[in-house]
XYZ file of C-alpha atoms in Angstrom:
573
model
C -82.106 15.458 -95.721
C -79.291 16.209 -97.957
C -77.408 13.258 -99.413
C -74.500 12.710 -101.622
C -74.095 10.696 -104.951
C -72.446 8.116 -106.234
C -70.768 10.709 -109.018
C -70.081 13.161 -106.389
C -68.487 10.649 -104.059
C -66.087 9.357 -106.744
C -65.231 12.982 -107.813
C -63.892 13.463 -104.241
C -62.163 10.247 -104.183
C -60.130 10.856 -107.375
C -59.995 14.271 -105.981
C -58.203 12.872 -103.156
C -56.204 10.596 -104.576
C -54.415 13.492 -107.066
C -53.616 15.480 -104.288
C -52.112 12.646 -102.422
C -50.145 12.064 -105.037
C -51.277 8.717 -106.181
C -51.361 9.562 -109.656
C -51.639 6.039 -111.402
C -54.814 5.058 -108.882
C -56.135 8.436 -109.827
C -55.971 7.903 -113.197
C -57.452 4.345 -113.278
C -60.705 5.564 -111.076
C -60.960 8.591 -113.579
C -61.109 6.088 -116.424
C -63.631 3.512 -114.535
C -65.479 6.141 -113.169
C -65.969 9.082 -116.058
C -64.828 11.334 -114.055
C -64.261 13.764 -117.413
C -67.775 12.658 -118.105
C -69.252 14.362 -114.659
C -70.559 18.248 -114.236
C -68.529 18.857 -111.156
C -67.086 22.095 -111.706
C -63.294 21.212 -109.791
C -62.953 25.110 -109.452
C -65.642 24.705 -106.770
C -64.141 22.330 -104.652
C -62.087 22.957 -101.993
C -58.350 20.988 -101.689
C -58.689 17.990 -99.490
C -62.573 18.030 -99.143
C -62.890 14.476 -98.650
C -61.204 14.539 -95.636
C -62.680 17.289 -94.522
C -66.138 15.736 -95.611
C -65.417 12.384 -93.467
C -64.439 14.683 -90.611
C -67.749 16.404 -90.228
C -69.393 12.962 -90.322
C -67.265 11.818 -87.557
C -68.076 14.901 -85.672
C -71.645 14.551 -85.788
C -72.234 10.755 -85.137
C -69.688 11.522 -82.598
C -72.300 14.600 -80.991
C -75.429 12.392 -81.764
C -73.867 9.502 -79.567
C -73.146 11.562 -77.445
C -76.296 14.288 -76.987
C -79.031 11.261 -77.778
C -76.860 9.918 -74.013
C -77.376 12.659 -71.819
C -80.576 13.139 -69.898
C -81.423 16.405 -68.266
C -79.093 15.247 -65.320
C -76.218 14.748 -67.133
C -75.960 18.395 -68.672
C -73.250 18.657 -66.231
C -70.942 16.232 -67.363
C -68.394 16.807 -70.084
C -68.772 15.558 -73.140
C -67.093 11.849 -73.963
C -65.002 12.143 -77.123
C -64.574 8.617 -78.912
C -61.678 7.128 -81.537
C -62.409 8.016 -85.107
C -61.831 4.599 -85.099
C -64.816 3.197 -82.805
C -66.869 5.656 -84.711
C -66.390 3.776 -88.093
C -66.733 0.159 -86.882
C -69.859 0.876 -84.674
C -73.261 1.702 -85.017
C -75.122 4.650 -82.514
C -76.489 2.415 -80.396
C -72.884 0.714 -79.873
C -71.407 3.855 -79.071
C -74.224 5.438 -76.496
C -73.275 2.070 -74.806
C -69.606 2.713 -74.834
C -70.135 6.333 -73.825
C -72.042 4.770 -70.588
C -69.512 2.528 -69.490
C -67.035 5.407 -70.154
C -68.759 7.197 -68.022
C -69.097 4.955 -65.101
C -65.165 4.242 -65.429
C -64.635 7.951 -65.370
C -66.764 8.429 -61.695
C -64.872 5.596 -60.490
C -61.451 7.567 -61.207
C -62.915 11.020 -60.094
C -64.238 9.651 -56.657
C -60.515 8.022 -56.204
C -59.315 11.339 -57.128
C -61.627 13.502 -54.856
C -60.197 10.805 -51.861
C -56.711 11.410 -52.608
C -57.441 15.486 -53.223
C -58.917 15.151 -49.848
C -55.960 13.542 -48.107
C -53.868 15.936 -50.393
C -55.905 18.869 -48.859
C -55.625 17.877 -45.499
C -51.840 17.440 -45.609
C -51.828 21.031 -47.427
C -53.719 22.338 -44.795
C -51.793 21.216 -42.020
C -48.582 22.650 -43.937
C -50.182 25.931 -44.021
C -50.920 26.041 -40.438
C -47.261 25.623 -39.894
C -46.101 27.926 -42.359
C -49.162 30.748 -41.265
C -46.780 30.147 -37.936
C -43.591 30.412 -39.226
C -44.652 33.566 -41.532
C -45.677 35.180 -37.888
C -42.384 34.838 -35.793
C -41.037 36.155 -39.338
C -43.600 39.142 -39.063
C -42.958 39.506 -35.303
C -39.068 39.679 -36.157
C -39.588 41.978 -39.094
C -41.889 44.499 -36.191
C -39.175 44.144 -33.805
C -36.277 45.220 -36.481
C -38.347 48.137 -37.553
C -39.171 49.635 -34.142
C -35.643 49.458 -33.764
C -34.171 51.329 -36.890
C -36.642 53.618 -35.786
C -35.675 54.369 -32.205
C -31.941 54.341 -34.181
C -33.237 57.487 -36.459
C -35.000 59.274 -33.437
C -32.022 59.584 -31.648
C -30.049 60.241 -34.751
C -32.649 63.066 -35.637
C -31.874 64.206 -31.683
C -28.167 64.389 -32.242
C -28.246 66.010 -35.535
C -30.740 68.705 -33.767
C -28.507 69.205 -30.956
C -25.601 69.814 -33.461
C -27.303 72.471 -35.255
C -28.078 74.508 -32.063
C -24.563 74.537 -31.029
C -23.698 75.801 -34.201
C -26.242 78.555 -34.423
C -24.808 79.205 -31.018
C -21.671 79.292 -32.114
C -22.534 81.340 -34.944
C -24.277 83.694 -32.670
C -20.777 84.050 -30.395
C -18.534 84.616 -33.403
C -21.336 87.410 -35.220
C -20.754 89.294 -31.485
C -17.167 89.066 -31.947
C -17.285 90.038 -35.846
C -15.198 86.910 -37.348
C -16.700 83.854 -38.594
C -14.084 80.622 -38.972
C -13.023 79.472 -42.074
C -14.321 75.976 -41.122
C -17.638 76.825 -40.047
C -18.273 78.980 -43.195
C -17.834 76.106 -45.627
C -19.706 73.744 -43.460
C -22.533 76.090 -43.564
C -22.496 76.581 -47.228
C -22.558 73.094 -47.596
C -25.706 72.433 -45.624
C -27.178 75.101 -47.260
C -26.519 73.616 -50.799
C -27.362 70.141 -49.589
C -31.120 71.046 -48.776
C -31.659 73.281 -51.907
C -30.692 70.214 -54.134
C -34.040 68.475 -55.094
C -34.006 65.966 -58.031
C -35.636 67.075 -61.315
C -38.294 65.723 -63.205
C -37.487 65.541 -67.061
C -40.118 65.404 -69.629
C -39.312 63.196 -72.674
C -40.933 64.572 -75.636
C -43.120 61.459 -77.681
C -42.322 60.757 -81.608
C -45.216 58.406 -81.996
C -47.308 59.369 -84.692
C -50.552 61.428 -83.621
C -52.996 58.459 -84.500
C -50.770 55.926 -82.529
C -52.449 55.608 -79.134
C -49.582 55.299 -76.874
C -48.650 52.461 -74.999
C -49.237 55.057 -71.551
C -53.159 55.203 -72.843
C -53.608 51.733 -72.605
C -54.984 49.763 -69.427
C -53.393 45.771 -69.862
C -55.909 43.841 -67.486
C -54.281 40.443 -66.902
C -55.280 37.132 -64.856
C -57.052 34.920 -67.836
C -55.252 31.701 -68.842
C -56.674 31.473 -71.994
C -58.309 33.504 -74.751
C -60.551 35.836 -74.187
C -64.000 35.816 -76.321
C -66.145 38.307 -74.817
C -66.042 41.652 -73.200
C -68.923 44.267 -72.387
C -68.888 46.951 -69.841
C -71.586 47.651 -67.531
C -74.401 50.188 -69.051
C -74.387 52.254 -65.573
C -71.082 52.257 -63.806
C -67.287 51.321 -64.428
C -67.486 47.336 -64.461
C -66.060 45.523 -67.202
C -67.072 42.062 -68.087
C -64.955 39.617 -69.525
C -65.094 35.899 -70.328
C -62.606 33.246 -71.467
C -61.782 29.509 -72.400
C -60.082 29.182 -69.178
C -63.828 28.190 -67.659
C -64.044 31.961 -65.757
C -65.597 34.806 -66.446
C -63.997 38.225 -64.636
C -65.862 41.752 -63.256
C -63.370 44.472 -63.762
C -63.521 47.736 -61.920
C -61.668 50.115 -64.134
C -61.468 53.256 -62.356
C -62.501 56.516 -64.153
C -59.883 58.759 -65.481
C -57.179 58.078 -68.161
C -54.995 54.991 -68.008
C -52.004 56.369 -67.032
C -53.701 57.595 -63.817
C -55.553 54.032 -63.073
C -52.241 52.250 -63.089
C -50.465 54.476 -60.570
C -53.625 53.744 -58.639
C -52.440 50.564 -59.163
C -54.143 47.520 -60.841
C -57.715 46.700 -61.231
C -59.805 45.323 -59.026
C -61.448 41.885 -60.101
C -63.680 39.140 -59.470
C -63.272 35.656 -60.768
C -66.401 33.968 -61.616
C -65.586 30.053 -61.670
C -67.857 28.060 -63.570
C -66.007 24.905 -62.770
C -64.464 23.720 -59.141
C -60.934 23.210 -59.016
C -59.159 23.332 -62.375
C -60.068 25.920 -64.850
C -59.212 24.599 -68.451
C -61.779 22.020 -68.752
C -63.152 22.780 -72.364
C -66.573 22.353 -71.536
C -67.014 25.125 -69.586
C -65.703 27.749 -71.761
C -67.274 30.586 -71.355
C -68.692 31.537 -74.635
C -70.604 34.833 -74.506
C -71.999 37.168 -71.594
C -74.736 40.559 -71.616
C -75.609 42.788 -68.790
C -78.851 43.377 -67.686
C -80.285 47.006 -68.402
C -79.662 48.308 -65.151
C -75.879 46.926 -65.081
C -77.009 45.032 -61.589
C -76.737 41.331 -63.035
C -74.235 39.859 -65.209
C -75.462 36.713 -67.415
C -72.962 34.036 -69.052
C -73.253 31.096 -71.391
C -71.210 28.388 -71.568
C -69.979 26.014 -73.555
C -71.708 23.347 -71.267
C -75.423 24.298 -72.247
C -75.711 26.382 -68.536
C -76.577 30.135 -68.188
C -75.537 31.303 -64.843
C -76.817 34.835 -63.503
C -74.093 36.767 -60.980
C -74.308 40.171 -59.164
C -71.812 42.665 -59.541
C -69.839 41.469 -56.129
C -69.393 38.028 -57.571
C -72.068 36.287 -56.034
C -73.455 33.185 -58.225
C -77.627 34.249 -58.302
C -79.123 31.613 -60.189
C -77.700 28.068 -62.674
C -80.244 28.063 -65.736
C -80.099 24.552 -66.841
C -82.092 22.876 -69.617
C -80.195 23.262 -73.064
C -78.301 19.995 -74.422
C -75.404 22.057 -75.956
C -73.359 24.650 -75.566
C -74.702 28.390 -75.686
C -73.300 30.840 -78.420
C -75.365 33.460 -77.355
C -77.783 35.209 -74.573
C -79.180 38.549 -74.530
C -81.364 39.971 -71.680
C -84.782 42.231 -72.553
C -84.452 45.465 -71.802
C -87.241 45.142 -68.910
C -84.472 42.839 -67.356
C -87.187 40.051 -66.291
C -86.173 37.880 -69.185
C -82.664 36.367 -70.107
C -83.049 34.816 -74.083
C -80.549 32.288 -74.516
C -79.420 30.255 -78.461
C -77.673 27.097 -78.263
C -76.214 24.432 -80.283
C -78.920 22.112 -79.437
C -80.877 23.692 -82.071
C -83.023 25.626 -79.789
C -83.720 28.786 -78.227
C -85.220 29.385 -74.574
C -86.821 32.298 -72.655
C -85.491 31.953 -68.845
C -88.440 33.614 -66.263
C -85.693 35.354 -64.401
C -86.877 36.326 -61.164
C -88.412 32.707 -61.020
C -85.295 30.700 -62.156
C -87.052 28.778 -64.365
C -87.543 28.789 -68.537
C -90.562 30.452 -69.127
C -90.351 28.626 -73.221
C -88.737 26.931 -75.437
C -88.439 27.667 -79.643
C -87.815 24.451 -81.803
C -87.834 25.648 -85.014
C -84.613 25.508 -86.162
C -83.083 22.711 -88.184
C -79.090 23.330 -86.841
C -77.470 24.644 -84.223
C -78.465 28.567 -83.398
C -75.591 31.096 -83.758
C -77.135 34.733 -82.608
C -80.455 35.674 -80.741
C -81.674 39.149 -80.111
C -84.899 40.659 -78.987
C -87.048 43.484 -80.926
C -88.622 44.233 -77.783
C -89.329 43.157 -74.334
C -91.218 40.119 -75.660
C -89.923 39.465 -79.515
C -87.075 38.117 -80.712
C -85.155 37.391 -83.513
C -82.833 33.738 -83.553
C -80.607 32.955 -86.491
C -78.847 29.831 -87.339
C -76.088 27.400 -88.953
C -80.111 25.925 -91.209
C -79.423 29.425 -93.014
C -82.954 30.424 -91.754
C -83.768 33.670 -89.968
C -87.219 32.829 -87.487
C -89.007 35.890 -85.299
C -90.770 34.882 -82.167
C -92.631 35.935 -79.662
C -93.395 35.056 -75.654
C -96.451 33.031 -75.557
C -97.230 32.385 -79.060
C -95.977 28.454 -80.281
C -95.586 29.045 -84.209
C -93.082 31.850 -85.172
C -94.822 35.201 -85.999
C -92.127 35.956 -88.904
C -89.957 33.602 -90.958
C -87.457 35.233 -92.769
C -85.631 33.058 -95.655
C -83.063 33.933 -98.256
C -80.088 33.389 -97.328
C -77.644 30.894 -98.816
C -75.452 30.277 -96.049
C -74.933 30.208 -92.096
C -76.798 33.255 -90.527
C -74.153 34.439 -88.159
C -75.578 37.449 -86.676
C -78.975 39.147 -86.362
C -79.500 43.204 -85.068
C -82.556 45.223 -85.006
C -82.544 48.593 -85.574
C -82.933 51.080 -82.723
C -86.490 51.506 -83.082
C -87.039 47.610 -83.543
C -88.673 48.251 -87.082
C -85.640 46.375 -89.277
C -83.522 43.458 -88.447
C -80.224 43.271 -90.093
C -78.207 39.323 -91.097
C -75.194 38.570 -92.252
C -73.787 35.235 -93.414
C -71.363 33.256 -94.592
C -72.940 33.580 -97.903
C -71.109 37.066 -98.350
C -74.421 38.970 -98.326
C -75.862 41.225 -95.552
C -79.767 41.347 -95.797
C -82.166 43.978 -94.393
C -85.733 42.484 -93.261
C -88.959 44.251 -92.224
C -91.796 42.748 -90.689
C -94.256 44.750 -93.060
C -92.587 41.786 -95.939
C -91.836 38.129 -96.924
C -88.762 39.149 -98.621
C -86.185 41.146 -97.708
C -86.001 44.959 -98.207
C -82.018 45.299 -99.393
C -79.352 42.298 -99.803
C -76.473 43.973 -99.291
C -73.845 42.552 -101.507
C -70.539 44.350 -101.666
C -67.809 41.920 -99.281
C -65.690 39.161 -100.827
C -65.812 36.937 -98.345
C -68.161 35.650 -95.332
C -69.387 38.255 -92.993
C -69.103 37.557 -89.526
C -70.665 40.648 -87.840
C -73.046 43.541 -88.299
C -73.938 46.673 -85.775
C -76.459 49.320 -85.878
C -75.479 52.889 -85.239
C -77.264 54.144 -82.491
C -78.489 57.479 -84.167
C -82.218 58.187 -85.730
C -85.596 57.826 -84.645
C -85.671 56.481 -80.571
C -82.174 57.501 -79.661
C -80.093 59.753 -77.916
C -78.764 61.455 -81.345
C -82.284 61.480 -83.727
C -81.003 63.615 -85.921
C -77.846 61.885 -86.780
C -78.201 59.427 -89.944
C -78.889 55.783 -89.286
C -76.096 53.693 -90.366
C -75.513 50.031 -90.573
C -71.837 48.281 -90.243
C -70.777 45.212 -91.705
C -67.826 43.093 -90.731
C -65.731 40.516 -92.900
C -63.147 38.218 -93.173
C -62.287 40.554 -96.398
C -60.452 42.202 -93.826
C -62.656 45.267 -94.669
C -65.524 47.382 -92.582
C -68.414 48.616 -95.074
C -70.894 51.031 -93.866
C -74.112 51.188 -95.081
C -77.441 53.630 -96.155
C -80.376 51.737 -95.093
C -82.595 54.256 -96.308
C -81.795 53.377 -100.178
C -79.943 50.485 -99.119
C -76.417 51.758 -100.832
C -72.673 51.414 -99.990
C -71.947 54.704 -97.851
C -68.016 53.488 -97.564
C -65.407 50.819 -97.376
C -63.192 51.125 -94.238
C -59.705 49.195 -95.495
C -56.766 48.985 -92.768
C -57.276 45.957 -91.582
C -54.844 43.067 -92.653
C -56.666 39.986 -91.433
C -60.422 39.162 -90.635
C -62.560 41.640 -89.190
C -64.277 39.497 -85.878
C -66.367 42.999 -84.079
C -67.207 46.395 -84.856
C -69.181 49.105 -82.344
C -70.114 52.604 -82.539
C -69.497 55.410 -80.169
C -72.426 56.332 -77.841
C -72.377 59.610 -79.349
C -72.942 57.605 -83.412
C -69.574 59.427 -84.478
C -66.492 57.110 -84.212
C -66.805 53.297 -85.279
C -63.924 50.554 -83.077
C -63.126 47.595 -84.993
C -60.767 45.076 -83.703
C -59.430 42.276 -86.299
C -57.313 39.048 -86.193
C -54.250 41.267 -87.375
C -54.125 42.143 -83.495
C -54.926 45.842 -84.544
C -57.793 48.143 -83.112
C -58.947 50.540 -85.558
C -61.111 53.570 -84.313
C -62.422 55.454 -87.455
C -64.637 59.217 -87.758
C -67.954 58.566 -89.374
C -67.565 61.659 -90.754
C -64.112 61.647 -93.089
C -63.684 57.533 -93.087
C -60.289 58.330 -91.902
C -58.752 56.718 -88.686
C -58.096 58.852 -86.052
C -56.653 56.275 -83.497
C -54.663 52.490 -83.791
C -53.608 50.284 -81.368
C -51.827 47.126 -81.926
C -51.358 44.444 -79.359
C -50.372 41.184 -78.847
C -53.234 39.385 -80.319
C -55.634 39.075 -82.378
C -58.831 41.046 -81.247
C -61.884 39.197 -81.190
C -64.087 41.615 -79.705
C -64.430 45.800 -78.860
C -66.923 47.391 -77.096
C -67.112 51.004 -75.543
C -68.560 52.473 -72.102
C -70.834 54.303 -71.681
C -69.107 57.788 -71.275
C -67.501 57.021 -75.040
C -63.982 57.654 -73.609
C -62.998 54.063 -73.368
C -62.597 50.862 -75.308
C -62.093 47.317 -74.129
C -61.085 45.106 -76.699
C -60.684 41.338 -75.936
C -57.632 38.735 -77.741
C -56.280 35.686 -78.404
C -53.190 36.077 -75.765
C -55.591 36.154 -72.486
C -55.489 39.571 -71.892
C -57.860 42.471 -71.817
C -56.727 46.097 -72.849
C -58.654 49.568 -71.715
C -58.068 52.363 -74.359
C -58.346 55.579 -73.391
C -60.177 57.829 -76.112
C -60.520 61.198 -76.241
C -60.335 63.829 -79.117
């Protein structure tokens, strides 16, 4: 286990105590200490590290306290959050007790609660029953006016019919008698230019630029009360996922044809996936990722609670995948579809025997919480994690088949390739790395960003795809702001894609390998052609974009942000 010295300690103290502006105590523990005696290079440290050092203690005494308290029953309930200042004064053991009696207090309050809801409900309900009666004699009024304005135009249509044929008649009269009256004439020029007037439709020519996608392309779907963290549309039909921190997840059907044309069809139809009864901003359930199965028949979401849940496409909860002791960053289902891989922040990963409802296994391997998981095939995976290590397992076997280390920092994201021969990482350690399972070490670290990179994509082109002879390309994304794409053939820098302003959270290709949709804190959503590097559409919205993803036509883009909304781009060149 990593500790800290005595020198290092001190550094951060006088560190501390300079930026706070206590210059004398500063000075004195400089003196006392050596401080211009130690090999701390200041450069490297961060402003206000202590604090943020003492924080991240708190934070995991405070998880310990609480995880080391929860047996597999108590997955359920929400996490108890303690005083920073119980957490100083009191050892583990203290606080697990604390946490219990916590606990007990709070099911005491919610059973009052769920009395006085219940009372509240049944109050409610008799309300409605009196207003469902009201709202009918309102209805039954309403009928009654209508059939009434109508009988009033029927007999006005009767009148006005009536009228015409006595003046066709008396048209008829004067035509015999060769004289038409003055009166008559005009009224009959009148009519006539009455019922030729229709009103006219005015085009109004657009001065947005040509890469601009206009506002009229662009689908706003609407109904999440908090951000939105994943999106991914169905692989077979028009359903678009989506899942937020307002404890729902939502199944969009976005109906085929441009934008403009869905919205005068009016708005999309949606299902709300609760993962929580009654209110929807409990933290604990946030919904933090989601993945279709191959045949776009089952939609699977993790959850900030440690639960994967399993839906069908009408809504319909399937199955509650319980055994994880943290929240879930990410799932991914085989492409068979019989198992769901989920990676959670309890360190470990677990295979889920879907048709059975139960977890088939369970991977401890890694040292910290896993960030990404994804499988090589329908029975190897790849899991990557916060311990900067990179382990490849497989379905049966209890030692991994592959370890892959190297990295310096946090492994955000792991990808195979199309064909499943190389798996691509990124990490915070501002390096992407190449891997095959032929070596130890990796084949290429890719070293070009300036900052951490948060996300990488294959293209889906080359050998096993729908465009083989198309080169294989590999994208990185960073908080450089930037989008690099690279050769994995000689492992070399093909481009650098700058138009972002801010950090660059998802990239994805086109089905078809030739356009690349990135979507960046700077609330823009960049589509670029593979071919020139150019852009060749923008959007901005209203929030920062923390994740794109196309169907599977390629003429549409979902893109997920920060203001609780979902937007459909239309695309087509």
């Amino acid at each position: 286990m990593t500790s800290i010295t005595s020198v290092e300690l001190n550094y951060l103290v006088f560190r501390y105590l300079q930026e706070s502006g206590f210059t004398h105590s500063a000075f004195a523990l400089g003196y006392e200490a050596g401080i211009n005696k130690c090999t701390i290079d200041g450069n490297m440290v961060p402003p206000a590290s202590l604090i943020t050092f003492v924080q991240k203690g708190l934070q995991y005494l405070e998880m310990e306290a609480n995880l080391s308290n929860q047996s597999d029953a108590d997955v359920e309930e929400d996490f108890s959050f303690l005083q920073p200042l119980d957490l100083i004064t009191k050892d583990v053991r203290e606080l697990r007790q604390m946490i219990k009696e916590r606990k007990k207090g709070l099911q005491k309050e919610r059973d009052k609660r769920e009395k006085e809801k219940e009372k509240e409900k049944e109050k409610e309900r008799e309300k409605d029953k009196e207003t469902e009666k009201e709202h009918e004699r309102e209805r039954a009024r309403i009928r009654e006016k209508d059939r009434k304005e109508r009988e009033k135009e029927v007999e006005k249509d009767r009148e006005r019919n009536e009228k015409v044929r006595d003046r066709e008649k008396q048209l008829e009269d004067s035509a015999e008698r060769g004289a038409i009256p003055d009166q008559e004439e005009k009224t009959v020029v009148k009519q006539e230019e009455n019922v030729g007037a229709e009103p006219m439709e005015m085009a109004v020519p657009s001065t947005s630029q040509t890469c601009e996608i206009s506002s009229s392309d662009v689908m706003i779907l609407e109904g999440h009360a908090s951000e939105v963290c994943a999106c991914a549309w169905s692989p077979t039909g028009s359903l678009l996922a989506s899942g937020s921190g307002d404890s729902t997840a939502r199944i969009w059907t976005v109906a085929e044809g441009t934008a403009r044309t869905s919205m005068q069809n009016g708005p999309a139809n949606v299902l709300v996936l609760k993962h929580v009864k009654g209110r929807t901003n409990e933290k604990s359930k946030d919904v933090t990722t989601l993945d279709w199965n191959g045949e776009g028949t089952l939609l699977a979401t993790g959850s900030y609670d440690g639960q994967a849940r399993i839906w069908s496409t009408a809504g319909e909860l399937k199955s509650t995948l319980s055994k994880h002791k943290g929240p879930i960053f990410s799932l991914k289902w085989n492409k068979k579809g019989d198992f769901l891989l989920t990676g959670s922040c309890d360190k470990t990963a677990i295979v889920w025997d879907v048709k059975a409802e139960e977890w088939r296994q369970q991977f401890e391997f890694h040292t910290g919480p896993i960030l990404d998981v994804d499988w090589r095939n329908n029975v190897s995976f790849a899991t990557s994690s916060t311990d900067n290590m990179i382990y490849v397992c497989k379905v049966g076997e209890t030692r991994p088949i592959k370890t892959f280390a190297g990295h310096q920092g946090e492994v955000n994201c792991v990808k195979w390739d199309p064909a499943g021969q190389l798996l691509a990482s990124c990490s915070d350690d501002i390096s992407a790395k190449v891997w095959s399972m032929k070596q130890e070490k990796y084949v290429y670290d890719l070293r070009e960003h300036t900052k951490e990179i948060y996300t990488l994509r294959w293209s889906p082109t080359g050998p096993g795809t729908n465009n083989p002879n198309q080169q294989l390309v590999l994208a990185s994304a960073s908080f450089d702001s930037t989008v690099k794409l690279w050769d994995v053939e000689v492992g070399k820098l093909i481009s650098t894609l700058c138009g972002h302003r801010d950090p660059v959270y998802s990239v994805a290709f086109s089905p078809n390998g030739e356009y690349l949709a990135s979507g960046s804190l700077d609330r823009c959503i960049n589509v670029w052609s593979l071919k020139d590097g150019n852009i060749v559409k923008k959007y901005t919205g209203n929030g920062g974009i923390f994740e794109v993803c196309w169907n599977k036509e390629g003429d549409k883009i979902a893109a997920c942000s920060a203001n609780n909304t979902v937007c459909v781009l239309d695309f087509r060149m």
